[in-house]
mmCIF file of C-alpha atoms in Angstrom:
data_model
loop_
_atom_site.group_PDB
_atom_site.id
_atom_site.type_symbol
_atom_site.label_atom_id
_atom_site.label_comp_id
_atom_site.label_asym_id
_atom_site.label_seq_id
_atom_site.Cartn_x
_atom_site.Cartn_y
_atom_site.Cartn_z
ATOM 1 C CA PHE A 1 21.551 2.236 -28.220
ATOM 2 C CA THR A 2 18.236 3.878 -28.849
ATOM 3 C CA GLY A 3 19.266 7.511 -28.309
ATOM 4 C CA MET A 4 16.120 8.163 -26.279
ATOM 5 C CA HIS A 5 18.159 9.276 -23.267
ATOM 6 C CA GLU A 6 19.017 12.485 -25.195
ATOM 7 C CA VAL A 7 15.305 13.503 -25.688
ATOM 8 C CA GLU A 8 14.600 16.596 -23.485
ATOM 9 C CA GLY A 9 11.820 16.400 -20.962
ATOM 10 C CA MET A 10 11.540 12.495 -20.728
ATOM 11 C CA ALA A 11 12.287 10.541 -17.508
ATOM 12 C CA GLY A 12 11.295 7.434 -15.669
ATOM 13 C CA ALA A 13 8.730 5.063 -16.950
ATOM 14 C CA GLN A 14 8.001 7.161 -19.982
ATOM 15 C CA LEU A 15 11.643 7.159 -20.920
ATOM 16 C CA THR A 16 11.828 3.340 -20.583
ATOM 17 C CA SER A 17 8.646 2.898 -22.524
ATOM 18 C CA ASP A 18 9.689 5.072 -25.405
ATOM 19 C CA ALA A 19 13.229 3.471 -25.567
ATOM 20 C CA PHE A 20 11.802 0.027 -25.854
ATOM 21 C CA GLY A 21 9.060 1.157 -28.142
ATOM 22 C CA SER A 22 11.604 2.511 -30.504
ATOM 23 C CA VAL A 23 13.024 -0.974 -30.935
ATOM 24 C CA LEU A 24 9.911 -3.175 -30.473
ATOM 25 C CA SER A 25 6.718 -1.299 -31.231
ATOM 26 C CA TRP A 26 4.550 -3.549 -28.985
ATOM 27 C CA PHE A 27 6.903 -3.516 -25.990
ATOM 28 C CA PRO A 28 5.247 -0.366 -24.229
ATOM 29 C CA TYR A 29 2.168 -2.562 -23.715
ATOM 30 C CA VAL A 30 4.277 -5.335 -21.949
ATOM 31 C CA LEU A 31 5.954 -2.655 -19.971
ATOM 32 C CA ALA A 32 2.603 -1.039 -18.980
ATOM 33 C CA LEU A 33 1.419 -4.588 -17.836
ATOM 34 C CA ALA A 34 4.625 -5.140 -15.773
ATOM 35 C CA VAL A 35 4.283 -1.757 -14.081
ATOM 36 C CA PHE A 36 0.674 -2.474 -13.241
ATOM 37 C CA LEU A 37 1.439 -5.961 -11.833
ATOM 38 C CA PHE A 38 4.366 -4.510 -9.891
ATOM 39 C CA ALA A 39 2.218 -1.807 -8.405
ATOM 40 C CA PHE A 40 -0.573 -4.317 -7.497
ATOM 41 C CA SER A 41 1.707 -6.856 -5.961
ATOM 42 C CA THR A 42 3.347 -4.013 -3.966
ATOM 43 C CA MET A 43 -0.091 -2.939 -2.622
ATOM 44 C CA ILE A 44 -0.998 -6.512 -1.841
ATOM 45 C CA SER A 45 2.306 -7.172 0.066
ATOM 46 C CA TRP A 46 2.336 -3.825 1.899
ATOM 47 C CA SER A 47 -1.365 -4.591 2.941
ATOM 48 C CA TYR A 48 -0.396 -8.008 4.258
ATOM 49 C CA TYR A 49 2.658 -6.916 6.194
ATOM 50 C CA GLY A 50 0.869 -3.912 7.541
ATOM 51 C CA MET A 51 -2.060 -6.087 8.667
ATOM 52 C CA ARG A 52 0.286 -8.346 10.576
ATOM 53 C CA ALA A 53 1.958 -5.335 12.227
ATOM 54 C CA TRP A 54 -1.392 -3.807 12.995
ATOM 55 C CA THR A 55 -2.805 -6.864 14.635
ATOM 56 C CA TYR A 56 0.391 -7.447 16.531
ATOM 57 C CA LEU A 57 0.109 -4.002 18.029
ATOM 58 C CA PHE A 58 -3.657 -3.889 18.572
ATOM 59 C CA GLY A 59 -4.788 -7.497 18.830
ATOM 60 C CA LYS A 60 -6.371 -9.789 16.297
ATOM 61 C CA SER A 61 -10.187 -9.269 16.002
ATOM 62 C CA LYS A 62 -12.648 -8.645 13.229
ATOM 63 C CA LYS A 63 -13.062 -5.058 14.322
ATOM 64 C CA VAL A 64 -9.345 -4.284 14.547
ATOM 65 C CA GLU A 65 -8.745 -5.820 11.095
ATOM 66 C CA PHE A 66 -11.726 -3.879 9.618
ATOM 67 C CA VAL A 67 -10.295 -0.569 10.946
ATOM 68 C CA TYR A 68 -6.979 -1.461 9.438
ATOM 69 C CA LYS A 69 -8.592 -2.316 5.997
ATOM 70 C CA MET A 70 -10.465 0.980 5.953
ATOM 71 C CA LEU A 71 -7.430 3.070 6.833
ATOM 72 C CA PHE A 72 -5.423 1.104 3.899
ATOM 73 C CA LEU A 73 -8.178 1.840 1.549
ATOM 74 C CA VAL A 74 -8.196 5.592 2.376
ATOM 75 C CA PHE A 75 -4.472 5.716 2.012
ATOM 76 C CA VAL A 76 -4.750 3.886 -1.385
ATOM 77 C CA VAL A 77 -7.169 6.524 -2.624
ATOM 78 C CA VAL A 78 -5.118 9.434 -1.292
ATOM 79 C CA GLY A 79 -1.930 7.870 -2.664
ATOM 80 C CA ALA A 80 -3.562 7.635 -6.136
ATOM 81 C CA SER A 81 -4.683 11.320 -5.771
ATOM 82 C CA VAL A 82 -1.495 13.101 -4.739
ATOM 83 C CA SER A 83 1.852 13.584 -6.473
ATOM 84 C CA LEU A 84 4.272 10.601 -6.716
ATOM 85 C CA GLY A 85 6.889 12.604 -4.763
ATOM 86 C CA ALA A 86 4.533 12.945 -1.839
ATOM 87 C CA VAL A 87 3.616 9.363 -1.837
ATOM 88 C CA LEU A 88 7.330 8.291 -1.861
ATOM 89 C CA ASP A 89 8.257 10.784 0.954
ATOM 90 C CA PHE A 90 5.328 9.568 3.073
ATOM 91 C CA SER A 91 6.128 5.929 2.597
ATOM 92 C CA ASP A 92 9.933 6.535 3.298
ATOM 93 C CA MET A 93 9.004 8.321 6.435
ATOM 94 C CA MET A 94 6.706 5.465 7.576
ATOM 95 C CA ILE A 95 9.458 2.942 6.931
ATOM 96 C CA LEU A 96 11.776 5.065 8.863
ATOM 97 C CA ALA A 97 9.296 5.409 11.754
ATOM 98 C CA MET A 98 8.974 1.523 11.793
ATOM 99 C CA SER A 99 12.723 1.122 11.922
ATOM 100 C CA PHE A 100 13.162 3.008 15.191
ATOM 101 C CA PRO A 101 11.408 0.433 17.528
ATOM 102 C CA ASN A 102 13.312 -2.340 15.728
ATOM 103 C CA ILE A 103 16.616 -0.613 16.247
ATOM 104 C CA ILE A 104 15.897 -0.048 19.905
ATOM 105 C CA GLY A 105 14.768 -3.685 20.199
ATOM 106 C CA LEU A 106 17.915 -4.934 18.535
ATOM 107 C CA TYR A 107 20.086 -2.763 20.851
ATOM 108 C CA LEU A 108 18.222 -3.969 23.973
ATOM 109 C CA MET A 109 18.421 -7.629 22.885
ATOM 110 C CA SER A 110 22.002 -7.520 21.685
ATOM 111 C CA GLY A 111 23.384 -9.454 24.566
ATOM 112 C CA GLU A 112 20.808 -12.316 24.004
ATOM 113 C CA VAL A 113 21.485 -12.313 20.283
ATOM 114 C CA LYS A 114 25.249 -12.543 20.931
ATOM 115 C CA GLY A 115 24.781 -15.513 23.191
ATOM 116 C CA ASP A 116 22.681 -17.236 20.630
ATOM 117 C CA LEU A 117 25.137 -16.560 17.947
ATOM 118 C CA ASP A 118 27.965 -17.942 19.958
ATOM 119 C CA ASP A 119 25.908 -21.002 20.784
ATOM 120 C CA TYR A 120 25.202 -21.539 17.040
ATOM 121 C CA LEU A 121 28.816 -21.032 15.999
ATOM 122 C CA LYS A 122 29.908 -23.589 18.647
ATOM 123 C CA LYS A 123 27.401 -26.111 17.549
ATOM 124 C CA LEU A 124 28.400 -25.475 13.851
ATOM 125 C CA LYS A 125 32.100 -25.936 14.625
ATOM 126 C CA SER A 126 31.488 -29.121 16.557
ATOM 127 C CA LYS A 127 29.265 -30.430 13.679
ATOM 128 C CA LEU A 128 26.232 -30.862 15.782
ATOM 129 C CA LEU A 129 24.172 -29.080 13.240
ATOM 130 C CA PHE A 130 23.155 -30.367 9.911
ATOM 131 C CA ASN A 131 24.299 -33.951 10.524
ATOM 132 C CA SER A 132 22.890 -36.869 8.428
ATOM 133 C CA LYS A 133 21.237 -38.560 11.560
ATOM 134 C CA GLY A 134 18.874 -35.660 12.234
ATOM 135 C CA LYS A 135 20.167 -34.995 15.683
ATOM 136 C CA GLU A 136 20.722 -31.404 16.748
#
């Protein structure tokens, strides 16, 4: 509708900002705020989930949490200093690295999970779950 996709050399957030700006002159400011809030909330959530995983692996103590927070701050500064492609590649590799232990754990526990699923389905079919009297 705006024709901004035909402009050479524009991509990503700049393309979106210019496209909305060509229709509503004030919208690039709203988009900039939304991008900032998204980036901030992503850092907060990754920090929280990372802290939970870190304390699970290394124990919960003030010293262990402090080490994690310092490492996280170092990576925030490094991430803000290097190219976006490098940040995305690194975060993708870390997510992949976290998935390997989970996949192995899922494989090792597949028998137990299957048994629990069968038990759940049996209870569900016999209407033992979610009844109005609160019984299991």
